[in-house]
mmCIF file of C-alpha atoms in Angstrom:
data_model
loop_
_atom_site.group_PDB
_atom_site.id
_atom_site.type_symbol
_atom_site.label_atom_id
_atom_site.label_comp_id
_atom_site.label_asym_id
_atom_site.label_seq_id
_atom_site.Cartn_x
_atom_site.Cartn_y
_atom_site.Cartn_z
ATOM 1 C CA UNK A 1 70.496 111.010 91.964
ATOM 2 C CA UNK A 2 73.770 113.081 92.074
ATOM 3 C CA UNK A 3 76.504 111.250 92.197
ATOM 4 C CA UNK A 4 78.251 113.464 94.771
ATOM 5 C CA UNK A 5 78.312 113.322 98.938
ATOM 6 C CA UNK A 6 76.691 116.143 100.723
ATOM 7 C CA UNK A 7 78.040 118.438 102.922
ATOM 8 C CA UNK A 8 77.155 116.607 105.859
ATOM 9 C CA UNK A 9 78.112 113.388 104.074
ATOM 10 C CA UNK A 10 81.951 114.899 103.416
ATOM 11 C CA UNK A 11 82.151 115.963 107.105
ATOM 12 C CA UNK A 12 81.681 112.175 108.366
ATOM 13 C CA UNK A 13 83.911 111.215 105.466
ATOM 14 C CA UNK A 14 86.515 113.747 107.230
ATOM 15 C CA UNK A 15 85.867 113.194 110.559
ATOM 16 C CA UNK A 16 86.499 109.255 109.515
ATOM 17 C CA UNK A 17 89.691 110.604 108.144
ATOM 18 C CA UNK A 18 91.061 111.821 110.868
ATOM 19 C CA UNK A 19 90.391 109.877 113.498
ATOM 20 C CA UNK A 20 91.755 106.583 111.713
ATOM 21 C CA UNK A 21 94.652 108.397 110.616
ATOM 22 C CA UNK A 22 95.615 109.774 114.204
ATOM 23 C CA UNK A 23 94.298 105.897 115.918
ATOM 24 C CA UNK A 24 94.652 103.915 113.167
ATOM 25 C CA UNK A 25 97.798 103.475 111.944
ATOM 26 C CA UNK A 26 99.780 100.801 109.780
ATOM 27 C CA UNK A 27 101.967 100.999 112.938
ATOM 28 C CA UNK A 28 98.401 99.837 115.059
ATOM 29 C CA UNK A 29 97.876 97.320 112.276
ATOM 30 C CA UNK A 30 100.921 95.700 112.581
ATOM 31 C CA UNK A 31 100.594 95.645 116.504
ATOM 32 C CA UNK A 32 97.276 93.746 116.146
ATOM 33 C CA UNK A 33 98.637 91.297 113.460
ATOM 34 C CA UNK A 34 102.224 90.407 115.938
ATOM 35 C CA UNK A 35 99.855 89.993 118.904
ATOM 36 C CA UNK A 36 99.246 86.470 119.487
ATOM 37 C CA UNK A 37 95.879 87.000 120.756
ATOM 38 C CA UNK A 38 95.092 89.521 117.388
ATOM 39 C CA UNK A 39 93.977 91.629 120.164
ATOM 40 C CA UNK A 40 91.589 94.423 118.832
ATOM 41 C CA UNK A 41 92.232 98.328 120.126
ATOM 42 C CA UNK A 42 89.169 98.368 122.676
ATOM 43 C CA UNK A 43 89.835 102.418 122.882
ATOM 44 C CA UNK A 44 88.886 102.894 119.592
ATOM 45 C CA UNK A 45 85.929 101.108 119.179
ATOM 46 C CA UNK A 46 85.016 103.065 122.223
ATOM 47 C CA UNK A 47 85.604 106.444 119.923
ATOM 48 C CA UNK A 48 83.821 104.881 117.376
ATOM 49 C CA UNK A 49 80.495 103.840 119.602
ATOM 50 C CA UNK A 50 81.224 107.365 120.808
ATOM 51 C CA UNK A 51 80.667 109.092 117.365
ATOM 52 C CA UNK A 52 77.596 106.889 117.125
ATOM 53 C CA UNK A 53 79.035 105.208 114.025
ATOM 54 C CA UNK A 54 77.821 101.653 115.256
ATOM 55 C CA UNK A 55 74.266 102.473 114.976
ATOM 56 C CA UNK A 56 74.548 105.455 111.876
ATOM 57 C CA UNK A 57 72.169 103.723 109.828
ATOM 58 C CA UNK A 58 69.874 101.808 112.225
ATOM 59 C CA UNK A 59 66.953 103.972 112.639
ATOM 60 C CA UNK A 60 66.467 106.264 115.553
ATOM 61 C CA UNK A 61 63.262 104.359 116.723
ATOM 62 C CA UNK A 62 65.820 101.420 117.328
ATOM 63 C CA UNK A 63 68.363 103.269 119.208
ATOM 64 C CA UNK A 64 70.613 104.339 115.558
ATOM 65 C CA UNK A 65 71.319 107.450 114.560
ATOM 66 C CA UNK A 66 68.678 107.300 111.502
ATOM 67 C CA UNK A 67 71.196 108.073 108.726
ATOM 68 C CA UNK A 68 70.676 106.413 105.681
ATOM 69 C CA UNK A 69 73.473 103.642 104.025
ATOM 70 C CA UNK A 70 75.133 106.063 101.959
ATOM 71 C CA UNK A 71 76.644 107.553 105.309
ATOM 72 C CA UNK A 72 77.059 103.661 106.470
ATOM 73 C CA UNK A 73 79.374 102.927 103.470
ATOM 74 C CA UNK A 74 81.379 106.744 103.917
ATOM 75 C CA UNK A 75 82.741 105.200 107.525
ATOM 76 C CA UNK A 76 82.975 101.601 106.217
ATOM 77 C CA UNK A 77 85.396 103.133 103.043
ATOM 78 C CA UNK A 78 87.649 105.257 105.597
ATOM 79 C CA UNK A 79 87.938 102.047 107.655
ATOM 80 C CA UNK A 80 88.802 100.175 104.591
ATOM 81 C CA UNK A 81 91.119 102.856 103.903
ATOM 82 C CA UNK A 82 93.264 102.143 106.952
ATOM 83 C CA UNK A 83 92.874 98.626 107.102
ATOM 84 C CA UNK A 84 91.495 98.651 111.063
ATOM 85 C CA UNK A 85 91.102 95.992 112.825
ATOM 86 C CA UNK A 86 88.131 96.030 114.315
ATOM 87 C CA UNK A 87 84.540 94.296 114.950
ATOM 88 C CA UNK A 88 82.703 97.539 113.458
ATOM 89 C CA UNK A 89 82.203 95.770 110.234
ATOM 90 C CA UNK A 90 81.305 92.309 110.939
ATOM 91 C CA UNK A 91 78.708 94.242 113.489
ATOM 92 C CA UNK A 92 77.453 96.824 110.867
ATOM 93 C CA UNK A 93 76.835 93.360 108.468
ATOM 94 C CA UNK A 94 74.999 91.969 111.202
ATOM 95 C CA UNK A 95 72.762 94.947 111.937
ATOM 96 C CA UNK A 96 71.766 95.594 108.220
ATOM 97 C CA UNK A 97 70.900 92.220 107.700
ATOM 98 C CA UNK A 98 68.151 92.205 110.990
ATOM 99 C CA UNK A 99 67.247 95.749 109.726
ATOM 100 C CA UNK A 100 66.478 94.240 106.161
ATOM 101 C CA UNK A 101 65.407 90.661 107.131
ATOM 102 C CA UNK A 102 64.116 90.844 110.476
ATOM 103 C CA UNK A 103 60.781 91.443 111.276
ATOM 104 C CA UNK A 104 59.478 94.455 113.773
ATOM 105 C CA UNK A 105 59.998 92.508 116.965
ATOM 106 C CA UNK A 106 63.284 91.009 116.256
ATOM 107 C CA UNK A 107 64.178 94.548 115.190
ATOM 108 C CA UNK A 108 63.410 95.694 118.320
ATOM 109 C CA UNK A 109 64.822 92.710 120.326
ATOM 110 C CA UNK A 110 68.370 93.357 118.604
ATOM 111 C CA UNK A 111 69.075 96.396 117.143
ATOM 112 C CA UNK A 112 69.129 98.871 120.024
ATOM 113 C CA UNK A 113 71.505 96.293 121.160
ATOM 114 C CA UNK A 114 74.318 96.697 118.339
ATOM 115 C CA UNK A 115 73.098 100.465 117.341
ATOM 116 C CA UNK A 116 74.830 101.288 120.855
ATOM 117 C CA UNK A 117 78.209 98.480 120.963
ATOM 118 C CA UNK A 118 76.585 96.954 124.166
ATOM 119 C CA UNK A 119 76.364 93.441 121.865
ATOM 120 C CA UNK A 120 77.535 93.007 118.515
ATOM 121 C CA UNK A 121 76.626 90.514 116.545
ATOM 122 C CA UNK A 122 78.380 89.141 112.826
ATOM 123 C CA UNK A 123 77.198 87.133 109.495
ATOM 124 C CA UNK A 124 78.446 83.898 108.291
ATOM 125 C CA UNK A 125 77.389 81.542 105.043
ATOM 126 C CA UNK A 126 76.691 78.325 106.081
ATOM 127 C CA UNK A 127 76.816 74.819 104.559
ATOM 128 C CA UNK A 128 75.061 72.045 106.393
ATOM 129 C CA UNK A 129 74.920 73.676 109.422
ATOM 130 C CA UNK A 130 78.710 75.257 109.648
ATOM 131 C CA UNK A 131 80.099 78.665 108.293
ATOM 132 C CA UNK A 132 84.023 78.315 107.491
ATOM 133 C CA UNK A 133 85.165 81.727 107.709
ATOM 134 C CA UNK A 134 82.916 83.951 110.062
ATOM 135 C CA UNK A 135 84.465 87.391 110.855
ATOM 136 C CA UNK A 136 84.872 88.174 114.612
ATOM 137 C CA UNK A 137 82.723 85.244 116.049
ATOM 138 C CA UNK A 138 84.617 84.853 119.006
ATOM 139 C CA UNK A 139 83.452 87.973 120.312
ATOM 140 C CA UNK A 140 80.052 88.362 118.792
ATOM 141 C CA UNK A 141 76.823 87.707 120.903
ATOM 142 C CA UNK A 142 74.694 86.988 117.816
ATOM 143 C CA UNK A 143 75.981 84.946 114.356
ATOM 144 C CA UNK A 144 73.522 85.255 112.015
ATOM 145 C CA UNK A 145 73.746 82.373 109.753
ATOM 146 C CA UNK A 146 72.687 82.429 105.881
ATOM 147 C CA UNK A 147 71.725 78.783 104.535
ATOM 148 C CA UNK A 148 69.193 78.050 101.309
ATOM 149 C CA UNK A 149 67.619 81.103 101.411
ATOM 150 C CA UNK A 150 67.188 81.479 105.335
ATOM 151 C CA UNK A 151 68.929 83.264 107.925
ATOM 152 C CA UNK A 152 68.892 82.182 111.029
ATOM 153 C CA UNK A 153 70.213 84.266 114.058
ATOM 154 C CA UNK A 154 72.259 82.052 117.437
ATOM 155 C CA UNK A 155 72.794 83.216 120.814
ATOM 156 C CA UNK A 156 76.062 82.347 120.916
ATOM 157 C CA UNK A 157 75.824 82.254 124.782
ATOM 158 C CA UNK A 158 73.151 79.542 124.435
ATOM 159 C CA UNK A 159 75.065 76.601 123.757
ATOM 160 C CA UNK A 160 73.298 76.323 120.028
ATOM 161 C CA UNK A 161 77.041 76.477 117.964
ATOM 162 C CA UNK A 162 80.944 75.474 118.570
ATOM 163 C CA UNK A 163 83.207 78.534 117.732
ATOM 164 C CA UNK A 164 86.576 77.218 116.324
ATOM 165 C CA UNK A 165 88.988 80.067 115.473
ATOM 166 C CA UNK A 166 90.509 79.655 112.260
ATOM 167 C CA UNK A 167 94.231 80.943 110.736
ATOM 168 C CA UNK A 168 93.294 83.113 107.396
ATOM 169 C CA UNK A 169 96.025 85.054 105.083
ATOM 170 C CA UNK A 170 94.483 88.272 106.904
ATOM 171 C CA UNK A 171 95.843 88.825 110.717
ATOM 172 C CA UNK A 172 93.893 92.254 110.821
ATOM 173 C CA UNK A 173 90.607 90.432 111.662
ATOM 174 C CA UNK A 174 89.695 87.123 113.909
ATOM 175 C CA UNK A 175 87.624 84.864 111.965
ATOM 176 C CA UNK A 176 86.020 81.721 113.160
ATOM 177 C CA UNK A 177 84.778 78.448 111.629
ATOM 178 C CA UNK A 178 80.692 78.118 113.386
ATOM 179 C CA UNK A 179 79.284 74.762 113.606
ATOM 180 C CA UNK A 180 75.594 74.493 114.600
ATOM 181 C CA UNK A 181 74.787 71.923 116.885
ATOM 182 C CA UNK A 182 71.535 72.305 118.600
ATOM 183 C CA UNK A 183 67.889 72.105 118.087
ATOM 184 C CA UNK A 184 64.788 73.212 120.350
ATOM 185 C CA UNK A 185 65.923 75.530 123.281
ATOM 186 C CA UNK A 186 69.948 75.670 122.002
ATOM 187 C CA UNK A 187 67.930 76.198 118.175
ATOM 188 C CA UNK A 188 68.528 79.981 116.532
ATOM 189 C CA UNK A 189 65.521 82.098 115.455
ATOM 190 C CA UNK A 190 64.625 82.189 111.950
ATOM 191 C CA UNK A 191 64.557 85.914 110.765
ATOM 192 C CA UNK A 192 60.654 86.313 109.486
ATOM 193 C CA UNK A 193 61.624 89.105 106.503
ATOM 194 C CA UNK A 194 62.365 89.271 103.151
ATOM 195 C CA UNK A 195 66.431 87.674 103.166
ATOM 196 C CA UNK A 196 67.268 89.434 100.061
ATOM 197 C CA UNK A 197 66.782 93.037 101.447
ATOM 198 C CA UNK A 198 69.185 92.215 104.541
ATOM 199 C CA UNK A 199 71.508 90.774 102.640
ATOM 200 C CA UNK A 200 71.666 93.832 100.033
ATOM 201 C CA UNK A 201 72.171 96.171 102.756
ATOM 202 C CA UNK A 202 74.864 94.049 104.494
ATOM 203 C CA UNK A 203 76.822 93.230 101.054
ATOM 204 C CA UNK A 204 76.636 96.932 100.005
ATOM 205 C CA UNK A 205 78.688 98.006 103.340
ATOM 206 C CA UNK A 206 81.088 95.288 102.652
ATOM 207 C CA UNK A 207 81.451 96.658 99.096
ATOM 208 C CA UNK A 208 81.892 100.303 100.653
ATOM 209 C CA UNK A 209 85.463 98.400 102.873
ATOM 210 C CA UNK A 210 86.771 96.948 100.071
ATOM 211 C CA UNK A 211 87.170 100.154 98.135
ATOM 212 C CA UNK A 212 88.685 101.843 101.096
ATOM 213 C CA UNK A 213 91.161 99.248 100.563
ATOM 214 C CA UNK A 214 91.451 99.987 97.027
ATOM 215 C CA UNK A 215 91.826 103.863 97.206
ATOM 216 C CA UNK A 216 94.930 103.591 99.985
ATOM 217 C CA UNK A 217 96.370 100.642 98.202
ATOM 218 C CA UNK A 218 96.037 103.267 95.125
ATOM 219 C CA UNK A 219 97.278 106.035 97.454
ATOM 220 C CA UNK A 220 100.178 104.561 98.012
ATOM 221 C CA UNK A 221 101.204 103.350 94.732
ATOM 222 C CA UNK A 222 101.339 106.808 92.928
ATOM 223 C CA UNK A 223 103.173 107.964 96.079
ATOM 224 C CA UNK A 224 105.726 105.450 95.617
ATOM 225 C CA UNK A 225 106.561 105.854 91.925
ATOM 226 C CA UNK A 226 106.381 109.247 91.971
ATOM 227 C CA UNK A 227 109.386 109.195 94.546
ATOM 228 C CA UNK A 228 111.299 105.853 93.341
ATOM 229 C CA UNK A 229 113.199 106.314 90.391
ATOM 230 C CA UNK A 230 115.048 104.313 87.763
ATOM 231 C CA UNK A 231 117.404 105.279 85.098
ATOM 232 C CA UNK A 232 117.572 109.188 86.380
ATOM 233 C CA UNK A 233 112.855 109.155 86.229
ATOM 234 C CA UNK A 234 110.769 108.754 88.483
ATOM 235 C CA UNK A 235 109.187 104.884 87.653
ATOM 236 C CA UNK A 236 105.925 106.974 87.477
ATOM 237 C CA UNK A 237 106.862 107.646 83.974
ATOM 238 C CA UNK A 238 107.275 105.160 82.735
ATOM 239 C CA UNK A 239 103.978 104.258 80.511
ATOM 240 C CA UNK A 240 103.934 100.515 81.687
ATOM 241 C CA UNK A 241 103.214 101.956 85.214
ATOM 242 C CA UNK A 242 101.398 104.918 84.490
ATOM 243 C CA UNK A 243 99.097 103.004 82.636
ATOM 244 C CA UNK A 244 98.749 100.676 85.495
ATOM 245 C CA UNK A 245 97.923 103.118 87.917
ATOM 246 C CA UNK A 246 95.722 104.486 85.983
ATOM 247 C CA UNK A 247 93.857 101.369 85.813
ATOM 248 C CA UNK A 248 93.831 100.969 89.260
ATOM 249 C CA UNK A 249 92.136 104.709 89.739
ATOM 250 C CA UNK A 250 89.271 103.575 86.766
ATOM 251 C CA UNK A 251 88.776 100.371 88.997
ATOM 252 C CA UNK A 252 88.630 102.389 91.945
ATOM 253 C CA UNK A 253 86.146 105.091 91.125
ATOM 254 C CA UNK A 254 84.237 102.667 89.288
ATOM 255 C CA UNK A 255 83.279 100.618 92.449
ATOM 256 C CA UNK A 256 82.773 103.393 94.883
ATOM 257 C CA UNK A 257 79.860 104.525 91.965
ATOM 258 C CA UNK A 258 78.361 101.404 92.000
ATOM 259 C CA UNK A 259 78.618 101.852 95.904
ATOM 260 C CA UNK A 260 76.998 104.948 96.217
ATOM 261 C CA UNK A 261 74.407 104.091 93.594
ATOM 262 C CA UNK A 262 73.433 100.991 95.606
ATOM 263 C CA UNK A 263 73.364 102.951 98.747
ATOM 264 C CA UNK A 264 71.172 105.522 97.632
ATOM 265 C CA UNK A 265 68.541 103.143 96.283
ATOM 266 C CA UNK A 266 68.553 101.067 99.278
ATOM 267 C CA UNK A 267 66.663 104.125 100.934
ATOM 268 C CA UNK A 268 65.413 106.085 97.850
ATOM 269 C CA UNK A 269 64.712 103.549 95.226
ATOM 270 C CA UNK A 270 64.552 99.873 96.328
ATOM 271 C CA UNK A 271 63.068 98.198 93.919
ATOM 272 C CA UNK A 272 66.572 98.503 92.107
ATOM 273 C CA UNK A 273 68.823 97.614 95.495
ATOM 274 C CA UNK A 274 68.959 94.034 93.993
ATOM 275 C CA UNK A 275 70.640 94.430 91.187
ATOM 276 C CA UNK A 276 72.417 97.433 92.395
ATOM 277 C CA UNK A 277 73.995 95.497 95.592
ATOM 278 C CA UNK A 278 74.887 93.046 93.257
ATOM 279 C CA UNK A 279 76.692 95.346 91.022
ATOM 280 C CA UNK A 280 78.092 97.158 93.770
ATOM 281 C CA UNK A 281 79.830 94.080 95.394
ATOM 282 C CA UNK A 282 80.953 92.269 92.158
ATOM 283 C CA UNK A 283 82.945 95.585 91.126
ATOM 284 C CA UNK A 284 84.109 95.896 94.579
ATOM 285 C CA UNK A 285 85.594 92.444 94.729
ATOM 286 C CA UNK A 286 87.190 92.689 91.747
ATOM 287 C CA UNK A 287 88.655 96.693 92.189
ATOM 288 C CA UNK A 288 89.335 95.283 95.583
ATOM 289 C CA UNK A 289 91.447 92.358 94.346
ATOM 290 C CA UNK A 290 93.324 93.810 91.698
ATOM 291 C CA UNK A 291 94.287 97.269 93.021
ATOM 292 C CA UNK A 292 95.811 96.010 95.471
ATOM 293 C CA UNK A 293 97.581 93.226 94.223
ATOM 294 C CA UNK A 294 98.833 95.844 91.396
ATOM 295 C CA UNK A 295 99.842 97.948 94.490
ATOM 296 C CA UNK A 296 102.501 95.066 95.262
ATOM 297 C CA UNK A 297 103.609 94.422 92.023
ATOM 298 C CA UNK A 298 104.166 98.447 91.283
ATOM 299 C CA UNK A 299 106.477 98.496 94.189
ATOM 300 C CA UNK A 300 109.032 96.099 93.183
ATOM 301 C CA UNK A 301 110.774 93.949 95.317
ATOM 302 C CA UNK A 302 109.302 95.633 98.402
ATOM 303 C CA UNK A 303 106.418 95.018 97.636
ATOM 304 C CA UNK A 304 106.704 91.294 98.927
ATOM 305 C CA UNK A 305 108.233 92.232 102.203
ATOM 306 C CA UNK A 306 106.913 92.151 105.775
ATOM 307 C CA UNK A 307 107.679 95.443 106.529
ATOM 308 C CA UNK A 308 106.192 96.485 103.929
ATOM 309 C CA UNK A 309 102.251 98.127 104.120
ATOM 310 C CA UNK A 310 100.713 97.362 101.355
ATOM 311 C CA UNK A 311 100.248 93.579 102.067
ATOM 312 C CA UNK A 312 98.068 94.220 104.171
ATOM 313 C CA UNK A 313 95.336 95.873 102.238
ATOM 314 C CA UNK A 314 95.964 92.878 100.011
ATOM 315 C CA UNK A 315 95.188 90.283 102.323
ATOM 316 C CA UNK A 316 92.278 91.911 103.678
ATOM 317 C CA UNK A 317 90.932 92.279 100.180
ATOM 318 C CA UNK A 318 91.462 88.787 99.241
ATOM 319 C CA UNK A 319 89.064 87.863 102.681
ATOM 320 C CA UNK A 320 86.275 90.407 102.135
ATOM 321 C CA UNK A 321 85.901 89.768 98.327
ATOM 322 C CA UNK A 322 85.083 86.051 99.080
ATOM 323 C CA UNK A 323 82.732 87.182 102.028
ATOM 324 C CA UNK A 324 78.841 87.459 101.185
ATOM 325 C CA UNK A 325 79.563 85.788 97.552
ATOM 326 C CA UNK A 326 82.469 86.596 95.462
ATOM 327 C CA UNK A 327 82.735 88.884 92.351
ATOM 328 C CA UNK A 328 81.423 85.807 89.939
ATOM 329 C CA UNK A 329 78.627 84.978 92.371
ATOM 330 C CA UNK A 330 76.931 87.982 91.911
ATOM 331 C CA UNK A 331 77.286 88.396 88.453
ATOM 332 C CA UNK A 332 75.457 85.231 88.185
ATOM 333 C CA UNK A 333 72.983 86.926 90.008
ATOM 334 C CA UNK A 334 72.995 89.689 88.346
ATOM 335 C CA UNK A 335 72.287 87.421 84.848
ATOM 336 C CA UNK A 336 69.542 85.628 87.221
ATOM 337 C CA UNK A 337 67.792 88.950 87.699
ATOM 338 C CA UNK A 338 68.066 90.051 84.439
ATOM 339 C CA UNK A 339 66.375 86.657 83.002
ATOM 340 C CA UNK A 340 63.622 86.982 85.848
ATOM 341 C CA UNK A 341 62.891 90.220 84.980
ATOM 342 C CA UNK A 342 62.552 89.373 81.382
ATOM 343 C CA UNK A 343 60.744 86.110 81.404
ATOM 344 C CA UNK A 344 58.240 86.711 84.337
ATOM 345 C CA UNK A 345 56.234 84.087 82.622
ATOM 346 C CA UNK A 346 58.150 81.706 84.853
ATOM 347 C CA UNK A 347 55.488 79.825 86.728
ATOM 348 C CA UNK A 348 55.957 80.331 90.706
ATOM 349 C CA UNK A 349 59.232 81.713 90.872
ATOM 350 C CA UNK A 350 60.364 85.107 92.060
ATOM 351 C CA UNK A 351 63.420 86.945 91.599
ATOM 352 C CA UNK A 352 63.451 87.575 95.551
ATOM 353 C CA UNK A 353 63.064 84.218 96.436
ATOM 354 C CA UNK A 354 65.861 82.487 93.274
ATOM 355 C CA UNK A 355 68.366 85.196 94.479
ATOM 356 C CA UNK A 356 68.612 85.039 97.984
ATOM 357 C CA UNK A 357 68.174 81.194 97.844
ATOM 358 C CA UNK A 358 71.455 81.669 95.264
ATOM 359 C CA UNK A 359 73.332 83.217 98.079
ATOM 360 C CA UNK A 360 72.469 81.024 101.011
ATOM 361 C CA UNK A 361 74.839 78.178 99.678
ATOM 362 C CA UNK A 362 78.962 78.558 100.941
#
């Protein structure tokens, strides 16, 4: 592939841009994060159902605009980039993992549903029946639930789980501990597809967020030591930092290729999206992680403040690098892969089946 965005690819990476600089501000973070309710800006998502950028990659027979995931993860970077608060994520997870795991009918049954914002839905990993930290539950109509290898999608209107919000590090987003509870009519429907595809798609987009976070985090860390100085120089300088920020950049640009590699072969090649997603979200994690807690450390004492901005990208990074496995989960499964790929003498076990089974335990 060529490891570049198209022209039509760099227009909804500009378009993103703009519209989350002019709506999206660390002054419209903060607001959401004071509010007691965490309140989420209901105008924007209305801009952003609007621009179709709910449904981008859910095919057009399903109500989506039919763009591919390499156009999903261009938004889901720019809204990384300004840290929004939002259910557009937790939504996009949902409808990747139905578009990968679900079979025709549940396709149809859901996905025209979330490709145009009238019901949104979110993902959660589960542990005997309850998922700790599930990302905008409260407000979702569907939680689809990954345990041991199956994912299982509640009504959350039907009485089938107990939403409990829960206090997290990150006040950008509402998260929610879900605790199943019901069997026959209250039960969830088991999605009939292969889990690993859905959950490649849906780990990839997360990957795409937490490099947004990375690049502003990185942004504004070369802004501020250019300007703050020390001894007559800019700290900028200085080789300890320099060398730091430069480090953060290599981190950077080395998850958003992973990214866009994953992306592409989830369309064009995906017989490598397994090891690719993989890749993609491990490198994330980590760039996500340490950029931005180099970010705080790079600008000194303010760095730890409130009114500072660059806490938040931290604490959202911390959150989404633990969501869908963290950065050592899937390098395990990234070994597991490898070892299945190389000893497929192994008697009645596939790679598709060990893998996603890996990542249905909290």
């Amino acid at each position: 592939m060529n490891f570049d965005l198209t022209d039509d690819q760099r227009e909804i990476q500009r378009t993103a841009r703009a519209l989350l600089t002019a709506r999206s501000s660390f002054a419209s973070v903060r607001a959401v994060a004071e509010s007691p309710a965490r309140t989420y800006d209901t105008a924007l998502w209305e801009e952003l159902i609007g621009l179709g950028w709910a449904g981008i990659a859910i095919p057009e027979t399903y109500g989506g605009q039919g763009l591919g995931l390499l156009e999903l993860a261009v938004v889901a970077e720019q809204l990384g980039w300004a840290a929004t608060p939002s259910r557009w994520l937790s939504n996009a997870l949902a409808a990747q993992l139905v578009l990968g795991a679900g079979s025709e009918r549940q396709r149809e049954q859901l996905l025209p549903e979330l490709a145009v914002g009238r019901e949104t839905a979110t993902v959660g990993i589960a542990r005997d029946g309850v998922a700790e930290l599930v990302p905008d539950a409260d407000s979702a109509r569907w939680i689809v639930l990954v345990e041991r290898g199956q994912a299982i999608v509640h009504d959350a209107r039907g009485g089938g789980v107990a939403i409990e919000p829960r206090e997290t590090i990150d006040p950008t987003r509402r998260y929610a501990r879900v605790t199943v509870h019901a069997s026959g009519a209250g039960a969830g429907r088991l999605l009939d597809g292969p889990l690993e595809a859905g959950l490649d798609r849906a780990e990839v987009v997360l990957a795409a967020e937490l490099t947004g976070l990375a690049q502003r985090a990185l942004e504004l860390t070369v802004a501020y030591v250019q300007e703050r100085r020390q001894f007559g120089t800019p700290i900028g300088a200085f080789q300890a930092v320099s060398h730091r920020a430069a480090q953060q950049l290599l981190e950077t640009e080395g998850a958003r290729s992973a990214i866009w590699f994953a992306a592409w072969a989830a369309d064009a090649e995906p017989e490598a999206l397994p090891r690719a997603a993989a890749m993609a979200k491990a490198a994330a994690a980590d760039a996500g992680r340490h950029v931005t807690a180099a970010a705080i450390q790079l600008h000194g004492g303010i760095g730890f403040t409130w009114e500072a901005d660059v806490h938040w990208l931290y604490k959202r990074a911390q959150l989404d690098a633990a969501l869908l496995g963290s950065a050592s989960e899937h390098r395990r499964r990234i070994a597991r892969l490898a070892a299945a790929a190389a000893d497929a003498a192994a008697p009645g076990v596939s790679a598709d089946a060990e893998a996603a089974a890996g990542r249905g335990h909290a």
